[in-house]
Coordinates of C-alpha atoms in Angstrom, one line a residue:
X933 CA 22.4 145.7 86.4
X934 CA 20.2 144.7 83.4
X935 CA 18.3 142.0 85.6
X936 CA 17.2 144.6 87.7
X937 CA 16.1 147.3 85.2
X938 CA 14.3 144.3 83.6
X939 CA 12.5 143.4 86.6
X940 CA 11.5 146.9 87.4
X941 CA 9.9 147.0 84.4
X942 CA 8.2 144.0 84.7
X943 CA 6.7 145.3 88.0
X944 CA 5.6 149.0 86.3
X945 CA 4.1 147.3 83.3
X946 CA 2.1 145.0 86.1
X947 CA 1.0 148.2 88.1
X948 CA -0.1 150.4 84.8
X949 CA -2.1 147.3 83.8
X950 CA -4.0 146.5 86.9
X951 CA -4.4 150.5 87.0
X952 CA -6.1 150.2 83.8
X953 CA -8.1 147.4 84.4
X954 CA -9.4 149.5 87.8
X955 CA -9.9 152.4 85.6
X956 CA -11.7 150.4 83.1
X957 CA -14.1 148.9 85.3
X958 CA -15.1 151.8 86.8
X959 CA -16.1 153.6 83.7
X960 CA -18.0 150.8 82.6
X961 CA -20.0 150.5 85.7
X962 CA -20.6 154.2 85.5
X963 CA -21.3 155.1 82.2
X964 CA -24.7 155.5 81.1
X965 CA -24.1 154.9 77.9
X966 CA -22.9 151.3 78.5
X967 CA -26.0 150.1 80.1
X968 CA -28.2 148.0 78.3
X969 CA -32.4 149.4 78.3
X970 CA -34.3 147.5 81.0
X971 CA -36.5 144.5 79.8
X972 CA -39.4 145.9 82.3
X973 CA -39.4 149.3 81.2
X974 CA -42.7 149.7 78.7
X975 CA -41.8 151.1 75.3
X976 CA -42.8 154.4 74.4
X977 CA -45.4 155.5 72.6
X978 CA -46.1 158.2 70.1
X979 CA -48.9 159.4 68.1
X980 CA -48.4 158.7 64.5
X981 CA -51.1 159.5 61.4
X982 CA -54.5 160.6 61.5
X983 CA -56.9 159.8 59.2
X984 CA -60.5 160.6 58.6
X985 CA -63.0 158.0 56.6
X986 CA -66.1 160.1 54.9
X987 CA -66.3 162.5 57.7
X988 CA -64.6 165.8 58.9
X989 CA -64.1 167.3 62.4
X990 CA -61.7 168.1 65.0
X991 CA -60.4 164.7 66.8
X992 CA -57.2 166.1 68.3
X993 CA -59.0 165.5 72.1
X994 CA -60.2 162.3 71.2
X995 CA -57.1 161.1 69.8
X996 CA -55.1 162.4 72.7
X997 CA -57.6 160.8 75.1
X998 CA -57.6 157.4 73.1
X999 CA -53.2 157.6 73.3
X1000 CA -53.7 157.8 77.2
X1001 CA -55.7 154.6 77.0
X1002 CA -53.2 152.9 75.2
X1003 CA -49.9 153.7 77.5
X1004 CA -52.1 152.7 79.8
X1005 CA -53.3 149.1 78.4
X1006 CA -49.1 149.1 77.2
X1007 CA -48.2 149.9 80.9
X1008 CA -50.8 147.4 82.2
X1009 CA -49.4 145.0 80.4
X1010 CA -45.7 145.4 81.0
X1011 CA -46.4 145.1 84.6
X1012 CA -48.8 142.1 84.5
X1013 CA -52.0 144.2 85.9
X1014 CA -54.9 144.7 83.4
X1015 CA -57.6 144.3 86.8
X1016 CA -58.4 147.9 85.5
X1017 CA -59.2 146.8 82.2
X1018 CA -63.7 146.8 83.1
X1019 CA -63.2 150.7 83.7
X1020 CA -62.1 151.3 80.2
X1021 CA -64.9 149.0 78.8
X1022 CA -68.5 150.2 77.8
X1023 CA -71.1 148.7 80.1
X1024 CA -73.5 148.6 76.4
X1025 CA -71.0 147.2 74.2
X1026 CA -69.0 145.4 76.0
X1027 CA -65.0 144.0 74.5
X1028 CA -63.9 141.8 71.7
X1029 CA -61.3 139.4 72.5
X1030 CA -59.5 137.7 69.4
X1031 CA -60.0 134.0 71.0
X1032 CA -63.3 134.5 73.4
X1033 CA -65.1 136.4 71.5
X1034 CA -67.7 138.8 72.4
X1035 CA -67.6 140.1 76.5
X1036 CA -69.8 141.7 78.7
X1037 CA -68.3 143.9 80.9
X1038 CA -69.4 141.2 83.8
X1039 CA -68.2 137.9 82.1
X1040 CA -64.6 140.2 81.7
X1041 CA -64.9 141.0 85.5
X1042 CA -65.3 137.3 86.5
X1043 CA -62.6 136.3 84.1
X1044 CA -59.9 138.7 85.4
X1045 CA -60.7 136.9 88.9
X1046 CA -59.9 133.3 87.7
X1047 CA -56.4 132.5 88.4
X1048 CA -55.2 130.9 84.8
X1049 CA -57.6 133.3 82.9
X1050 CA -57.1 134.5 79.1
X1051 CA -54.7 137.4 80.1
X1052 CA -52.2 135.6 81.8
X1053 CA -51.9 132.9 79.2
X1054 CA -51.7 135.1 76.5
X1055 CA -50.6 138.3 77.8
X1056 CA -48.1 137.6 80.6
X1057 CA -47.4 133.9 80.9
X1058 CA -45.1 132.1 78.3
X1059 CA -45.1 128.5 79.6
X1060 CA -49.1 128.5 80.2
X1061 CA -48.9 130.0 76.3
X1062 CA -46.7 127.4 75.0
X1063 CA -48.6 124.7 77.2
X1064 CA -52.3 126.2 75.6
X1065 CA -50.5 126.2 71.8
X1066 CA -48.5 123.2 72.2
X1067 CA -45.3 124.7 70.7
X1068 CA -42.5 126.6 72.7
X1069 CA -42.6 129.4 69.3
X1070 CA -45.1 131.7 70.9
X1071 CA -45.0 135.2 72.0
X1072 CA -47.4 136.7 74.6
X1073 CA -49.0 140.0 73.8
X1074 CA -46.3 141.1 77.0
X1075 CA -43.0 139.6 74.6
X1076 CA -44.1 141.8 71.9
X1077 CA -44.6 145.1 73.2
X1078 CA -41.1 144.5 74.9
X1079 CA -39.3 144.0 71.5
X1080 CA -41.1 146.7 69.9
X1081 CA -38.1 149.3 71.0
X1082 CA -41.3 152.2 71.0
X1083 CA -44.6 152.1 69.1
X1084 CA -46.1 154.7 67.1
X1085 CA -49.6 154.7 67.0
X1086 CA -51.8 155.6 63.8
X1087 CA -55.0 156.8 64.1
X1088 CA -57.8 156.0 61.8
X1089 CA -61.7 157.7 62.3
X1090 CA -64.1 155.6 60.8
X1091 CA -67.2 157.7 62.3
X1092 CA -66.9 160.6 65.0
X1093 CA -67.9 157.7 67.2
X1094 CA -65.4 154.8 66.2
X1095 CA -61.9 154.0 65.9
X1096 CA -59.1 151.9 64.8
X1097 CA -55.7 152.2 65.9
X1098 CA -52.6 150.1 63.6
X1099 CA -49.5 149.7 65.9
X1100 CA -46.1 150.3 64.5
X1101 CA -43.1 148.8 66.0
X1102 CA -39.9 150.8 66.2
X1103 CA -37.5 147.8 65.6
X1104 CA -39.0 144.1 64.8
X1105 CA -41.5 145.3 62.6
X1106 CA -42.3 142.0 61.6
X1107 CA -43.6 140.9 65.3
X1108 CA -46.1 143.7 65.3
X1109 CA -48.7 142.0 62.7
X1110 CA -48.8 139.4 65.8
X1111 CA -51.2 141.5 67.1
X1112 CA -55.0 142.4 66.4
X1113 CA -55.6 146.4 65.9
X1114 CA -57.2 147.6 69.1
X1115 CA -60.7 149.4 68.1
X1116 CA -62.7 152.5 70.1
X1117 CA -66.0 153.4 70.4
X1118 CA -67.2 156.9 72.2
X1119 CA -70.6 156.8 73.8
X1120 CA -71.7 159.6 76.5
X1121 CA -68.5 161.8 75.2
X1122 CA -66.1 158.8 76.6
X1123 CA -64.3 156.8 74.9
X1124 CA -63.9 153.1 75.4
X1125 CA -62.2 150.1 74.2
X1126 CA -63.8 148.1 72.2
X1127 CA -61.4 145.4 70.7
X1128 CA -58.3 144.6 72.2
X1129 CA -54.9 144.1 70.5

């Protein structure tokens, strides 16, 4: 009599168990709130401060236009396509890169055609960054926005024409000084980049 009581409850303990186990996984599949944020998915980004250096005006527009540019050069990035990047660049002025130098918008064109060219190695690429530094303790421009967890984006007017953006980093706040501060310049009522980050 008590071997078989025993037994039985040997077998119910082994059914409620596997029933939780099925239960379990389940939920955790399901549930939203277990899943971990995508690596691929570009961080968000907010507006943060304003300020204004010897001058006063209205720069809500601008400021709002300039953000756009910036989701977009984040975005770009993220997905390993800055071939857009000429369009956002002044035919007169040209772009600044931290390493090259000074650009025309032609000598960026025929660089973004080249197949190892300055973007991948130190925007997308890793290995061809660590290869180019010698040291496997690099980050490319791509690894940093990714660990920002969002960027806030802080504004500062140095003419009605000009401007210089300081990105803030939700979480790593240390990676973040990694990175040059992208600079504006409006000609013809458009904005443009001038200096990337």
């Amino acid at each position: 009599m008590f071997h078989l009581s025993f037994c039985g409850s040997v077998l119910f303990r082994g059914l409620l168990l596997l029933i939780l186990l099925q239960v379990s996984c389940v939920t955790k599949v399901e549930s939203p709130l277990s899943a971990k944020r995508s690596p691929e998915i570009p961080p968000v980004i907010t507006q943060g401060k304003v300020f204004l250096a010897g001058h006063t005006g209205e720069h809500s527009k601008d400021t709002e236009e300039i953000l756009k540019l910036v989701q977009r050069l984040v975005s770009g990035t993220i997905s390993r396509d800055l071939n857009f990047l000429p369009e956002l660049v002044s035919k007169k002025d040209g772009i600044y890169l931290d390493v090259k130098g000074n650009w025309t918008r032609e000598q960026l064109i025929q660089e973004l055609s080249t197949a190892d060219n300055y973007f991948r190695i130190y925007f997308f690429d890793r290995d061809l960054l660590e290869k180019q530094k010698n040291s496997k303790d690099v980050r490319t421009v791509r690894d940093l926005f990714l660990s920002s967890g969002g960027i806030e984006v802080d504004f500062y007017y140095e003419s009605k024409n000009a401007c210089e953006l300081k990105l803030k980093f939700k979480e790593n706040q240390k990676l973040e000084r990694e990175l040059i501060n992208p600079y504006f310049i409006k000609q013809d009522g458009k904005w443009y980049l001038f200096r990337l980050f």
